[in-house]
Short mmCIF file of C-alpha atoms in Angstrom, two decimals:
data_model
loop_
_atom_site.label_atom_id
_atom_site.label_comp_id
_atom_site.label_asym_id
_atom_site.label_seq_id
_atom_site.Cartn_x
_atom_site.Cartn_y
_atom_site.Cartn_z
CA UNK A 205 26.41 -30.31 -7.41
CA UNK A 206 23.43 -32.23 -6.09
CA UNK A 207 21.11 -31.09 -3.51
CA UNK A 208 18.48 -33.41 -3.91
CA UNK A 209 17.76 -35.48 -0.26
CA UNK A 210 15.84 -38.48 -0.29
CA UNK A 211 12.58 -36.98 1.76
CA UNK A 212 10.97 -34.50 3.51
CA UNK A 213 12.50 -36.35 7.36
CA UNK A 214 16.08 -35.65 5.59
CA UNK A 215 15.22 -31.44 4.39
CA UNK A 216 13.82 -30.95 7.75
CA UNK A 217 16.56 -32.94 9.64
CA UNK A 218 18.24 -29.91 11.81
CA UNK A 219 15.38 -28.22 12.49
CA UNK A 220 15.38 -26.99 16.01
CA UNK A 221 13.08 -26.12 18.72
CA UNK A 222 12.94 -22.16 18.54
CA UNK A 223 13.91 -21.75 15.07
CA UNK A 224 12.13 -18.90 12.86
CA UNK A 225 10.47 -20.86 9.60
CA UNK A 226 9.29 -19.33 6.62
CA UNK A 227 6.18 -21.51 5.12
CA UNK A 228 5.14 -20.89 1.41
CA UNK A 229 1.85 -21.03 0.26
CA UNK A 230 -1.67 -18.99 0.56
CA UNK A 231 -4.35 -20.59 1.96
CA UNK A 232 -4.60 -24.44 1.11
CA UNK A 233 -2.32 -23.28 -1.96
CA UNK A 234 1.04 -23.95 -3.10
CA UNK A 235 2.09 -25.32 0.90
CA UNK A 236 4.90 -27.42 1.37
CA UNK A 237 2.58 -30.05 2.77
CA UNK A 238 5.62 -33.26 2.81
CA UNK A 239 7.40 -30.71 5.03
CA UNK A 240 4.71 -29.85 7.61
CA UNK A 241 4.24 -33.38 8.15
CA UNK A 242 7.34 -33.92 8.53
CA UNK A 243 7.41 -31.21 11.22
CA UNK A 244 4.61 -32.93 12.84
CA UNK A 245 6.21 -36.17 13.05
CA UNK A 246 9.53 -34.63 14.44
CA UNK A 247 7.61 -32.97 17.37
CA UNK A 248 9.98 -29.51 17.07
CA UNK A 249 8.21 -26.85 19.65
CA UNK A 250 8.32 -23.29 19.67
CA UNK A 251 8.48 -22.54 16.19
CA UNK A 252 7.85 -19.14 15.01
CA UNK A 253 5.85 -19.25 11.67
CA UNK A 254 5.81 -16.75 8.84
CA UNK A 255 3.30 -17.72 6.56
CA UNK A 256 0.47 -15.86 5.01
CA UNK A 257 -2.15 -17.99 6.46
CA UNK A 258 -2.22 -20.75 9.42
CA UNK A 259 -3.87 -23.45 7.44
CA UNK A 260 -7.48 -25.10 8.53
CA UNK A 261 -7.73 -27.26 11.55
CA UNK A 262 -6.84 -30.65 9.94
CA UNK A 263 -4.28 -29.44 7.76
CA UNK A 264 -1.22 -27.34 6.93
CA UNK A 265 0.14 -25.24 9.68
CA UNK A 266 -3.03 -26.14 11.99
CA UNK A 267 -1.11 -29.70 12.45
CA UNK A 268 1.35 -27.81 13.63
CA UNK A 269 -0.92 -25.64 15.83
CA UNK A 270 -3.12 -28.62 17.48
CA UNK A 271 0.09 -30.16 18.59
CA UNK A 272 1.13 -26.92 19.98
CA UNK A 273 4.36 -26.56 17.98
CA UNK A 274 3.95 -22.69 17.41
CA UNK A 275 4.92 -20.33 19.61
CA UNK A 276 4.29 -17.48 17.07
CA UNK A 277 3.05 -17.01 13.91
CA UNK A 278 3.73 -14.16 11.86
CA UNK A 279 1.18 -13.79 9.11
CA UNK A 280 -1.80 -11.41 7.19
CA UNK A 281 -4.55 -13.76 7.49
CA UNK A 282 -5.69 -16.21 9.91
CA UNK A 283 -9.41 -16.56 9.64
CA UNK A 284 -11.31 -20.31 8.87
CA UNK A 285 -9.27 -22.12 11.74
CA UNK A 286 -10.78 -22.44 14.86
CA UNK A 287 -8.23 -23.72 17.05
CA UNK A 288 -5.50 -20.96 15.73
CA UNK A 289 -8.73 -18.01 17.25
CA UNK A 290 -8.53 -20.43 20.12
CA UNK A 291 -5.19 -20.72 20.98
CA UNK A 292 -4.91 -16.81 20.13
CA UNK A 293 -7.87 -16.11 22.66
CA UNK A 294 -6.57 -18.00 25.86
CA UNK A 295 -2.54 -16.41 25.16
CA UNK A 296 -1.19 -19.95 24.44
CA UNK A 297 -0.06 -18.50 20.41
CA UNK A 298 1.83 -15.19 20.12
CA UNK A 299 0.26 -13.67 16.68
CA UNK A 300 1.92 -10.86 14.70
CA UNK A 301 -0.88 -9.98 12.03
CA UNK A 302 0.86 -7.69 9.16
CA UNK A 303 -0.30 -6.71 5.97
CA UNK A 304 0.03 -8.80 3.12
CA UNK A 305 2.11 -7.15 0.99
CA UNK A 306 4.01 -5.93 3.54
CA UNK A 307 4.69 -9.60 4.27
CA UNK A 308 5.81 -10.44 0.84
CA UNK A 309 7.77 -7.33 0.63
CA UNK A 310 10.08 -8.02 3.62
CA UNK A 311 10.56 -11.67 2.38
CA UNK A 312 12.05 -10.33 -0.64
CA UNK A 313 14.00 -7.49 0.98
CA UNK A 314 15.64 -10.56 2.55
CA UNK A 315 15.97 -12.37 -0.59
CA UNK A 316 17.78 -9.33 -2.08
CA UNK A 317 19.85 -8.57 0.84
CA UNK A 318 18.00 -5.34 1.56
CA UNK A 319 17.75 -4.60 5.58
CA UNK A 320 14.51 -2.85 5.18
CA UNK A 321 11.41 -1.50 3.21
CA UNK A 322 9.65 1.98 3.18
CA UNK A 323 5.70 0.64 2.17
CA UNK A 324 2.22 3.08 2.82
CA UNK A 325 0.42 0.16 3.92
CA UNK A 326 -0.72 0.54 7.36
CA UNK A 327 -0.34 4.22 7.94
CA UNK A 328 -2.55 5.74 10.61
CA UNK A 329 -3.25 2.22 12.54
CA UNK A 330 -1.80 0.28 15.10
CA UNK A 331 0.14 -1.48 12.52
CA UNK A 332 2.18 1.99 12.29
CA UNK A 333 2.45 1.30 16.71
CA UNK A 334 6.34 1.65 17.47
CA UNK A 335 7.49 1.71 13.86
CA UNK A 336 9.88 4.13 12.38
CA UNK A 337 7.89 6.81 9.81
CA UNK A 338 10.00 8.34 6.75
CA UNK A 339 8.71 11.00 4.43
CA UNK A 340 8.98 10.88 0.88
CA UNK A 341 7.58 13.72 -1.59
CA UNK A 342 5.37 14.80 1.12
CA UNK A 343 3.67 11.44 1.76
CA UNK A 344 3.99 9.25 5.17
CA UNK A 345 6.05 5.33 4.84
CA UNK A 346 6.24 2.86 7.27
CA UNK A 347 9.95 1.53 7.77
CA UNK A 348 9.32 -2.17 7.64
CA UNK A 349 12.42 -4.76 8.21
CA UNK A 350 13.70 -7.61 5.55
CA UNK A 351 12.64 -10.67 7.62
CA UNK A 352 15.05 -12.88 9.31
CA UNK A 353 14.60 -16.55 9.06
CA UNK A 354 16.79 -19.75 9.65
CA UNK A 355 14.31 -22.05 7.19
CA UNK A 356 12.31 -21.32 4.17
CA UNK A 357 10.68 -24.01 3.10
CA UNK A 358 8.41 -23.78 0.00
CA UNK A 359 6.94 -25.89 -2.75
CA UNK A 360 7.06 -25.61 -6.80
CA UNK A 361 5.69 -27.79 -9.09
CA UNK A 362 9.22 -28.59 -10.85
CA UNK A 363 12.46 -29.04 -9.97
CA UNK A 364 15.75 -29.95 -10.88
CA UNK A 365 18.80 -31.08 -8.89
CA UNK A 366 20.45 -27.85 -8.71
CA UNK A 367 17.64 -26.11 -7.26
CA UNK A 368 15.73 -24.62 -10.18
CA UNK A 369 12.37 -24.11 -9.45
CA UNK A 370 9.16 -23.69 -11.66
CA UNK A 371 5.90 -23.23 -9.93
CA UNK A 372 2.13 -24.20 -11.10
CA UNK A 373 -0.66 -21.42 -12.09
CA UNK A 374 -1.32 -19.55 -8.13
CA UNK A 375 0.05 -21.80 -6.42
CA UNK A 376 3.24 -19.57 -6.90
CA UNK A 377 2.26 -16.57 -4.72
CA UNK A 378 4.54 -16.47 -1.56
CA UNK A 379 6.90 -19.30 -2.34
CA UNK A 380 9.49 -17.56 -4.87
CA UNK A 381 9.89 -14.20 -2.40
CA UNK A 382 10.44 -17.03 0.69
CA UNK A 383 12.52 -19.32 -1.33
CA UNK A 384 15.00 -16.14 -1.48
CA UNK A 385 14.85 -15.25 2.06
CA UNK A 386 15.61 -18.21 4.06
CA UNK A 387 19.13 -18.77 5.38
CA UNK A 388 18.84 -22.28 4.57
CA UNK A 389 15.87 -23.06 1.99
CA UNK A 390 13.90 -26.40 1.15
CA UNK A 391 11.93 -26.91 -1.63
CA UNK A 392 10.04 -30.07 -2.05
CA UNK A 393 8.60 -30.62 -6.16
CA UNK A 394 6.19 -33.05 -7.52
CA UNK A 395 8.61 -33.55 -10.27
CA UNK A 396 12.01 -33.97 -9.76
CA UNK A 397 13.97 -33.40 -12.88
CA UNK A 398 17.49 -33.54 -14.77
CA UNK A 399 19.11 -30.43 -15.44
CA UNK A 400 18.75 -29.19 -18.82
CA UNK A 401 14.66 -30.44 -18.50
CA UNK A 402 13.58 -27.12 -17.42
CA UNK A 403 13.40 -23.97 -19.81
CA UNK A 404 16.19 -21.42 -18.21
CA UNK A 405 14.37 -18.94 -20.11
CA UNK A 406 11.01 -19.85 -17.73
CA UNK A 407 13.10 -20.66 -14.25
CA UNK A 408 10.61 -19.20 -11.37
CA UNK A 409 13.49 -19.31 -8.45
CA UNK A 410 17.59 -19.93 -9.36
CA UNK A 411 18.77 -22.89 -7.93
CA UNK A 412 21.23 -20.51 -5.95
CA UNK A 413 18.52 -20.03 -3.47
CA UNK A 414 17.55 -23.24 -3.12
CA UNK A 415 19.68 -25.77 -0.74
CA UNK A 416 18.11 -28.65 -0.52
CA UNK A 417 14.79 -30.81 -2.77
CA UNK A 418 12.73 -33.51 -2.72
CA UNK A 419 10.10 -34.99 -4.76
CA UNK A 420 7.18 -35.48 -2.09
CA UNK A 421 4.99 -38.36 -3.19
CA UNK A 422 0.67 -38.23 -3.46
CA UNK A 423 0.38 -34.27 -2.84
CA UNK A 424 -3.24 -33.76 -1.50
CA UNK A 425 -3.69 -30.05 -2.57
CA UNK A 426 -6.78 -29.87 -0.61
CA UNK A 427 -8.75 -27.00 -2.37
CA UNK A 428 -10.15 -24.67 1.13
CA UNK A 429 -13.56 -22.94 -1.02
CA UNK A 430 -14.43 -25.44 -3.87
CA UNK A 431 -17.02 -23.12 -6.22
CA UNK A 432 -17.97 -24.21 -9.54
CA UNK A 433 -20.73 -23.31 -11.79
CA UNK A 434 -22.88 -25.13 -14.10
CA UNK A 435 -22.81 -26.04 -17.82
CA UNK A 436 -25.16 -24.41 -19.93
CA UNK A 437 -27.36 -27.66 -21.44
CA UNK B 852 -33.73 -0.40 -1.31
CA UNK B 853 -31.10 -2.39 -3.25
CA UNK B 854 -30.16 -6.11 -2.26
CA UNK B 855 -26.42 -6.91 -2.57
CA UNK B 856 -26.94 -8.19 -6.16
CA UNK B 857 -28.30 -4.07 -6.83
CA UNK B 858 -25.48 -2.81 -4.81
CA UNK B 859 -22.87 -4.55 -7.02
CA UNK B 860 -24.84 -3.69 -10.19
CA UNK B 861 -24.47 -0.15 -9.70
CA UNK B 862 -20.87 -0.44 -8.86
CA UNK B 863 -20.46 -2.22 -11.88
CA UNK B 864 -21.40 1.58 -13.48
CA UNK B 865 -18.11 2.78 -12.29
CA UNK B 866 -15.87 0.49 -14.03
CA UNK B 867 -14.05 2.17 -17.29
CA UNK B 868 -13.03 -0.09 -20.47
CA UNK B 869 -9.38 -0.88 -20.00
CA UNK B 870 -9.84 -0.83 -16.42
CA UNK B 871 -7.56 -2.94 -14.29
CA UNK B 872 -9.83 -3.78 -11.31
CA UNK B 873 -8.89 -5.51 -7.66
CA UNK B 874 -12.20 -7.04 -6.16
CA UNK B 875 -12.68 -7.99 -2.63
CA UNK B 876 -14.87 -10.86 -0.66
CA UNK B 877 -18.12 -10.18 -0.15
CA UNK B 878 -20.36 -7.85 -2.38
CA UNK B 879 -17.69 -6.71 -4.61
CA UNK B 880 -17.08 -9.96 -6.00
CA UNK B 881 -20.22 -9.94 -7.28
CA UNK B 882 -19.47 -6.77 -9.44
CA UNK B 883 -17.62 -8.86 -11.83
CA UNK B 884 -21.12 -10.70 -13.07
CA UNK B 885 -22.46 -6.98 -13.97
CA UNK B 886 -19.44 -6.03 -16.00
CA UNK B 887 -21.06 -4.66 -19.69
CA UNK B 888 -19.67 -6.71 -22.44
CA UNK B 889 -18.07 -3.76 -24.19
CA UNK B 890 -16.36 -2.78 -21.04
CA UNK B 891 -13.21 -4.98 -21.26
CA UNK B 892 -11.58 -4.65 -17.72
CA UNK B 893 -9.21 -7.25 -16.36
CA UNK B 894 -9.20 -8.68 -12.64
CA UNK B 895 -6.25 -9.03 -10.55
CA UNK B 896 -6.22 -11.32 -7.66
CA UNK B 897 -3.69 -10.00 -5.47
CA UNK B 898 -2.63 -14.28 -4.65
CA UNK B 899 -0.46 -13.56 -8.02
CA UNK B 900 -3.10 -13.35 -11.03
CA UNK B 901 -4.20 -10.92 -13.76
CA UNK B 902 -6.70 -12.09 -15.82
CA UNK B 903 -8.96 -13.89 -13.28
CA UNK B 904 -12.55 -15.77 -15.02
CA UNK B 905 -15.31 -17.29 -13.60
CA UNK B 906 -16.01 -20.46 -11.64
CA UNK B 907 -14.49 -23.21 -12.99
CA UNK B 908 -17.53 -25.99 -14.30
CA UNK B 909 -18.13 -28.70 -11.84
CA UNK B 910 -15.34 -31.44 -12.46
CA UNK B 911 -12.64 -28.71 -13.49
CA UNK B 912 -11.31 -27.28 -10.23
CA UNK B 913 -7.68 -27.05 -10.19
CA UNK B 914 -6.53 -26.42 -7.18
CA UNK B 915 -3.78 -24.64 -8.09
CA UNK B 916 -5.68 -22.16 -9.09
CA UNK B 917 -7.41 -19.82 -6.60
CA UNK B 918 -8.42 -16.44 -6.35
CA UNK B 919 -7.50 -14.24 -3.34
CA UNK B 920 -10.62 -15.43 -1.26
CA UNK B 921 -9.63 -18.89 -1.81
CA UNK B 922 -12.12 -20.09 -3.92
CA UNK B 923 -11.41 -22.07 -7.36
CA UNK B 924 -11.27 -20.04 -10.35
CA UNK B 925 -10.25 -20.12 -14.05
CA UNK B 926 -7.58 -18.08 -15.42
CA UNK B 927 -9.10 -16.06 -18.62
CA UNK B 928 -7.05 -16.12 -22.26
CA UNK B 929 -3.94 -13.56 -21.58
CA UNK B 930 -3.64 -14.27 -18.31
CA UNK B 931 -0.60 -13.84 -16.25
CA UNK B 932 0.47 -15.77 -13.11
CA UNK B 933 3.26 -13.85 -10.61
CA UNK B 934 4.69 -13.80 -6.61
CA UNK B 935 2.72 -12.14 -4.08
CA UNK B 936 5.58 -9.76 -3.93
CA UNK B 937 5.10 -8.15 -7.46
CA UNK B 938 1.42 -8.69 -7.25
CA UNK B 939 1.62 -5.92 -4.27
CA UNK B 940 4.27 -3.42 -6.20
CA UNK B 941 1.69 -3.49 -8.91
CA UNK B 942 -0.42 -2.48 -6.28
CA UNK B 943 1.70 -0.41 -4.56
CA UNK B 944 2.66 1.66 -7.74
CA UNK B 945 -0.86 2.47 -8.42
CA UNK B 946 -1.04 0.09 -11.63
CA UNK B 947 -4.33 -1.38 -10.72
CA UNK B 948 -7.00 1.34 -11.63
CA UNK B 949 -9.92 0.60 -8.90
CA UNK B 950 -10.55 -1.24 -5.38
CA UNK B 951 -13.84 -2.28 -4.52
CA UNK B 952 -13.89 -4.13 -1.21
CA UNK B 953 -16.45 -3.88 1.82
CA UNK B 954 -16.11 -1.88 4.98
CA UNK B 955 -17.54 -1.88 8.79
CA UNK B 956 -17.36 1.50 9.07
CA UNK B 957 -16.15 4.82 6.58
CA UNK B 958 -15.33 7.94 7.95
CA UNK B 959 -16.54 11.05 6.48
CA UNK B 960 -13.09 11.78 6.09
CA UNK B 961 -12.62 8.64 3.86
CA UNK B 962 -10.99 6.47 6.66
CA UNK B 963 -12.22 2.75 6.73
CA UNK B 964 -12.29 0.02 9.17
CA UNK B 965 -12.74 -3.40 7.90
CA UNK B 966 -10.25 -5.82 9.45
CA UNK B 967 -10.99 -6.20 13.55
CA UNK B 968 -12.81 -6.06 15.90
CA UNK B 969 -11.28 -6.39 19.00
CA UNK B 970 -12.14 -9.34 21.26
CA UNK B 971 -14.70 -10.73 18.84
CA UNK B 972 -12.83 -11.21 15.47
CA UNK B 973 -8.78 -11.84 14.42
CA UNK B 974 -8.80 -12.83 11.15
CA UNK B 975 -5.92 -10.03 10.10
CA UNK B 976 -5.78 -7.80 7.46
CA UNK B 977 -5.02 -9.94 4.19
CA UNK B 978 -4.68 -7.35 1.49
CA UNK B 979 -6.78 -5.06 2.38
CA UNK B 980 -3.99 -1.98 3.81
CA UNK B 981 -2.17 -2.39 1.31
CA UNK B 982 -4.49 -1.93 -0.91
CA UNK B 983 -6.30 1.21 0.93
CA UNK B 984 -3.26 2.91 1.74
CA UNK B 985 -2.04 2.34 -2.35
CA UNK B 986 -5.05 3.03 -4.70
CA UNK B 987 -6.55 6.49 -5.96
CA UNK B 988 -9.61 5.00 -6.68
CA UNK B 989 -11.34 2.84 -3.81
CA UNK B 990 -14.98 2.15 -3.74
CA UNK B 991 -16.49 0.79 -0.82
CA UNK B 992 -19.78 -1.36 -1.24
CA UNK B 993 -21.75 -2.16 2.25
CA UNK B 994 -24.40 -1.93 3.94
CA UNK B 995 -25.81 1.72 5.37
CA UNK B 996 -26.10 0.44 8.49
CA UNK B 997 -25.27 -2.35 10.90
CA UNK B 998 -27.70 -5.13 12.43
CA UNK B 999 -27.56 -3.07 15.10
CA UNK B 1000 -29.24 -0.60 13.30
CA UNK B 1001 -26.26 1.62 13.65
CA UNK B 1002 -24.92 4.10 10.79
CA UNK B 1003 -21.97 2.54 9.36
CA UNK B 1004 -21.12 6.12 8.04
CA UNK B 1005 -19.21 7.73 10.80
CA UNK B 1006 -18.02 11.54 11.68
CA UNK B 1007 -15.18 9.05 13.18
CA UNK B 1008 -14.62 5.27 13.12
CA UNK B 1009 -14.76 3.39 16.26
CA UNK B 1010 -13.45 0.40 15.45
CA UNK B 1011 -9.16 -0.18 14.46
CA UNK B 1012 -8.46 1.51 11.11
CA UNK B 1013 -7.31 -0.25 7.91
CA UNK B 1014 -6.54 3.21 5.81
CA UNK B 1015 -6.74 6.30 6.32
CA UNK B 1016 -8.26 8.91 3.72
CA UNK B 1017 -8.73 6.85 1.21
CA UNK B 1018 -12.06 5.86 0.18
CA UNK B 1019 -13.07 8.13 -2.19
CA UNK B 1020 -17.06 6.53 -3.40
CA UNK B 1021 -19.63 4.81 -1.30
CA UNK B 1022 -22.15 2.66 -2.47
CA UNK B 1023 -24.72 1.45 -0.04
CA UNK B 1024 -28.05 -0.78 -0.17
CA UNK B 1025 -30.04 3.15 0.17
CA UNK B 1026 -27.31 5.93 -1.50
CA UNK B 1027 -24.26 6.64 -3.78
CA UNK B 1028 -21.93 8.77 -1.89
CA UNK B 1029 -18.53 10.58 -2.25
CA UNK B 1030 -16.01 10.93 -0.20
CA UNK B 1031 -15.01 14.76 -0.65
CA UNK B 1032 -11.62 15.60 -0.12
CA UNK B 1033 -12.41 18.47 2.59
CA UNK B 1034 -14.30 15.59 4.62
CA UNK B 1035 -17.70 14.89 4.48
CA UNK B 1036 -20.11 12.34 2.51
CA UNK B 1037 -21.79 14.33 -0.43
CA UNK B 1038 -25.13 12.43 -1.87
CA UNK B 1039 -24.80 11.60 -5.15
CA UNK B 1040 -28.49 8.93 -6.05
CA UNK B 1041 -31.05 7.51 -3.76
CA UNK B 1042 -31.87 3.70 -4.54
CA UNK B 1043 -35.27 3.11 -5.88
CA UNK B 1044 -37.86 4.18 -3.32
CA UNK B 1045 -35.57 5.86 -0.79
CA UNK B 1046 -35.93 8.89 0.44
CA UNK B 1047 -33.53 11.87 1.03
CA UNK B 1048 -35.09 11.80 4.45
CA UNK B 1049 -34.30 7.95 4.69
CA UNK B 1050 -30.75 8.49 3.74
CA UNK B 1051 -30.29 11.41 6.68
CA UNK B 1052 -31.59 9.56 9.14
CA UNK B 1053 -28.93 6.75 7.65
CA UNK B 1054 -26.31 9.10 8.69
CA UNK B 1055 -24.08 9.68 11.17
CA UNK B 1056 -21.06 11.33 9.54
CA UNK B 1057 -21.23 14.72 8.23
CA UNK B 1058 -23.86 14.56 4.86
CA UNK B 1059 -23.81 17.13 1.94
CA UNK B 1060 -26.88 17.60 0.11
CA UNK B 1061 -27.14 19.83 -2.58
CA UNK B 1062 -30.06 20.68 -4.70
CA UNK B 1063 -32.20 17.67 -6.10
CA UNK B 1064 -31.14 13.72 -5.54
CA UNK B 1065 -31.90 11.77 -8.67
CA UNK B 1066 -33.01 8.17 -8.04
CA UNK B 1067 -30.45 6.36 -9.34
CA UNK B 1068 -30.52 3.84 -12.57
CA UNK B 1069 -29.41 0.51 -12.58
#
């Protein structure tokens, strides 16, 4: 078994106008930035975008944005990207803005093969508009369904040909519940590695979720809110 | 009248040794610099961390490690790293202790609006319902009232909810308030050279005063 491909042009290669994509990553962190490019490059329109963020103007998902690939993005938070409020003020983006955990709960749902999720979060707002409420020991839940998407594509720090992934410190967060819940799932890895290399014991995501890696090459990891603080002399 | 440092001082009060603690942008991330050294609490970030530190120093920013408002942090001894997924069942099942995070408006029946304003801001929601609509214990730390000069403290909100009856303390640059259950905002302390008087005028929501309102100590 080998499901290593040669580059991020290759994972993305059927990737189709209209297709639903599930991006990992929160904020500048943990994104599968080979991929996006790759997106870019490829010119693919009207994708819809679950992700929890939409990147910053020059990078991530806003690539995607200013060359008006998106036709909807599905995500918690959206803020620091001034073409995204743009786009979302004149109609030309469709924006579905959900609670974060509710987010990461219906990736997983999908990832376990679980049609739906009963969560309190957004109760008594118009995130409860339309949506079927269940009552449990007396208290109010949201019915909230496993998400449906052709593409996942995330990005660990490790990897081996079969698919095992190990992520790096945060930069975990969304891309283990998305690796799960894609229909077909790419993960691109700084290191590529034999198998045997990585620790089953300490395997993040099985390779049986995982279709298809790459090693991308010089990752940016642009850091969004750089704060530091000074050493005592 | 207490500046935002002040404000996060006196929530720091509230935190209990053994204490796992969520903190929000804004004022309540401050909180964590007022923390007593016998109170050992931990942080979670709800990104995927328990265990969250300070600032890294200049020249050691990973950027792999963030905390939930995207800034660079350091990950304390006994740390643990996890998915966004089981950061929000920890959440969900009521495993992190208190939620301090800042609000536009609170209802005097403990429902809070701090995510929208419609046709000015759409930044979404991040964390923040899930979080309201999961913890027992949510303090809110913001400002009395607006730059409007408005009372943020509302017999209703006006603007789209995040929770609903949920926040259970206020703390505010003038007062310490609860939330009762019944509905209403009962004054607990005044902040250093604020009147009762001050406070009611403060007010829109329904206030409580009973008997004698100590300044309080920071």
């Amino acid at each position: 078994m080998n499901k290593v491909v040669s580059d991020a042009d290759e994972a993305t290669r059927d990737i189709e106008d209209g297709m639903t994509l599930m991006l990992g990553g929160f904020g500048m962190c943990g994104i599968p930035e080979k991929s996006i490019l790759a997106l870019v490059k490829k010119g693919v329109k009207n994708l819809t975008c679950i992700s929890n963020n939409a990147g910053v103007d020059e990078f991530g998902i806003g690539l995607l944005l200013h060359k008006h690939q998106v036709k909807k993005m599905i995500s918690s938070y959206v803020g620091e990207n001034a073409e995204f409020e743009r786009q979302l003020l004149t109609g030309e983006l469709d924006v579905e803005l959900i609670p974060q955990g509710t987010l990461a709960t219906r990736c997983m749902a999908a990832g376990y093969g679980m049609p739906a999720i009963f969560t309190r979060a957004g109760i008594g707002t118009e995130v409860a508009e339309g949506k079927e409420i269940r009552n449990f020991n007396g208290k109010d839940y949201l019915m909230e369904l496993a998400f449906d998407a052709d593409f996942a594509i995330v990005k660990a720090w490790k990897g081996d040909r079969l698919g095992n992934l190990v992520y790096r410190s945060t930069a975990r967060n969304f891309n283990p519940v998305m690796a799960m819940a894609g229909k077909i799932t790419i993960a691109e890895v700084e290191e590529l590695v034999e198998p045997g290399e990585l620790d089953p014991d300490n395997i993040h995501t099985p390779g049986i979720y995982v279709h298809r890696i790459f090693k991308g090459e010089n990752y940016e990891k642009r850091i969004e809110q750089r704060t530091v603080r000074k050493r005592d002399i | 009248m207490l500046d935002k440092t002040g404000i996060a001082k006196r929530i720091a009060k509230e935190i209990k040794d053994g204490y796992y603690v969520n903190l929000g942008i804004g004022i309540p991330t401050l909180v964590a610099n007022y923390i007593p050294d016998d109170v050992d609490v931990i942080l979670q970030s709800e990104n995927g961390l328990l265990g969250m530190g300070p600032f890294p120093f200049e020249g050691e920013e990973d950027a792999d490690t963030i905390n939930a408002g995207k800034q660079t942090i350091t990950k304390l001894p006994g740390s643990a790293v996890f998915d966004s997924a089981m950061s929000f069942g920890m959440i969900r099942a009521k495993k992190v202790n208190l939620t301090i995070l800042g609000a536009m408006e609170v209802s005097e029946n403990g429902d809070i609006a701090n995510w929208k304003i419609p046709g000015k801001m759409v930044k979404g929601m991040g964390g923040a319902m899930d979080l309201v609509a999961s913890a027992d214990n949510i303090i809110v730390a913001m400002q009395h009232i607006n730059k409007a000069g408005e009372s943020k403290l509302l017999p209703k909100c006006t603007l789209p909810l995040t929770g609903i009856n949920c926040v259970k303390k206020i703390v505010t640059e003038l007062a310490v308030l609860d939330v009762l259950p019944g509905g209403g905002f009962k004054l607990l302390e005044r902040a250093p050279g604020i009147s009762v008087e001050e406070i009611i005028k403060a007010t829109a929501g329904k206030l409580i005063i009973e008997g004698d309102i100590p300044e309080m100590v920071i």
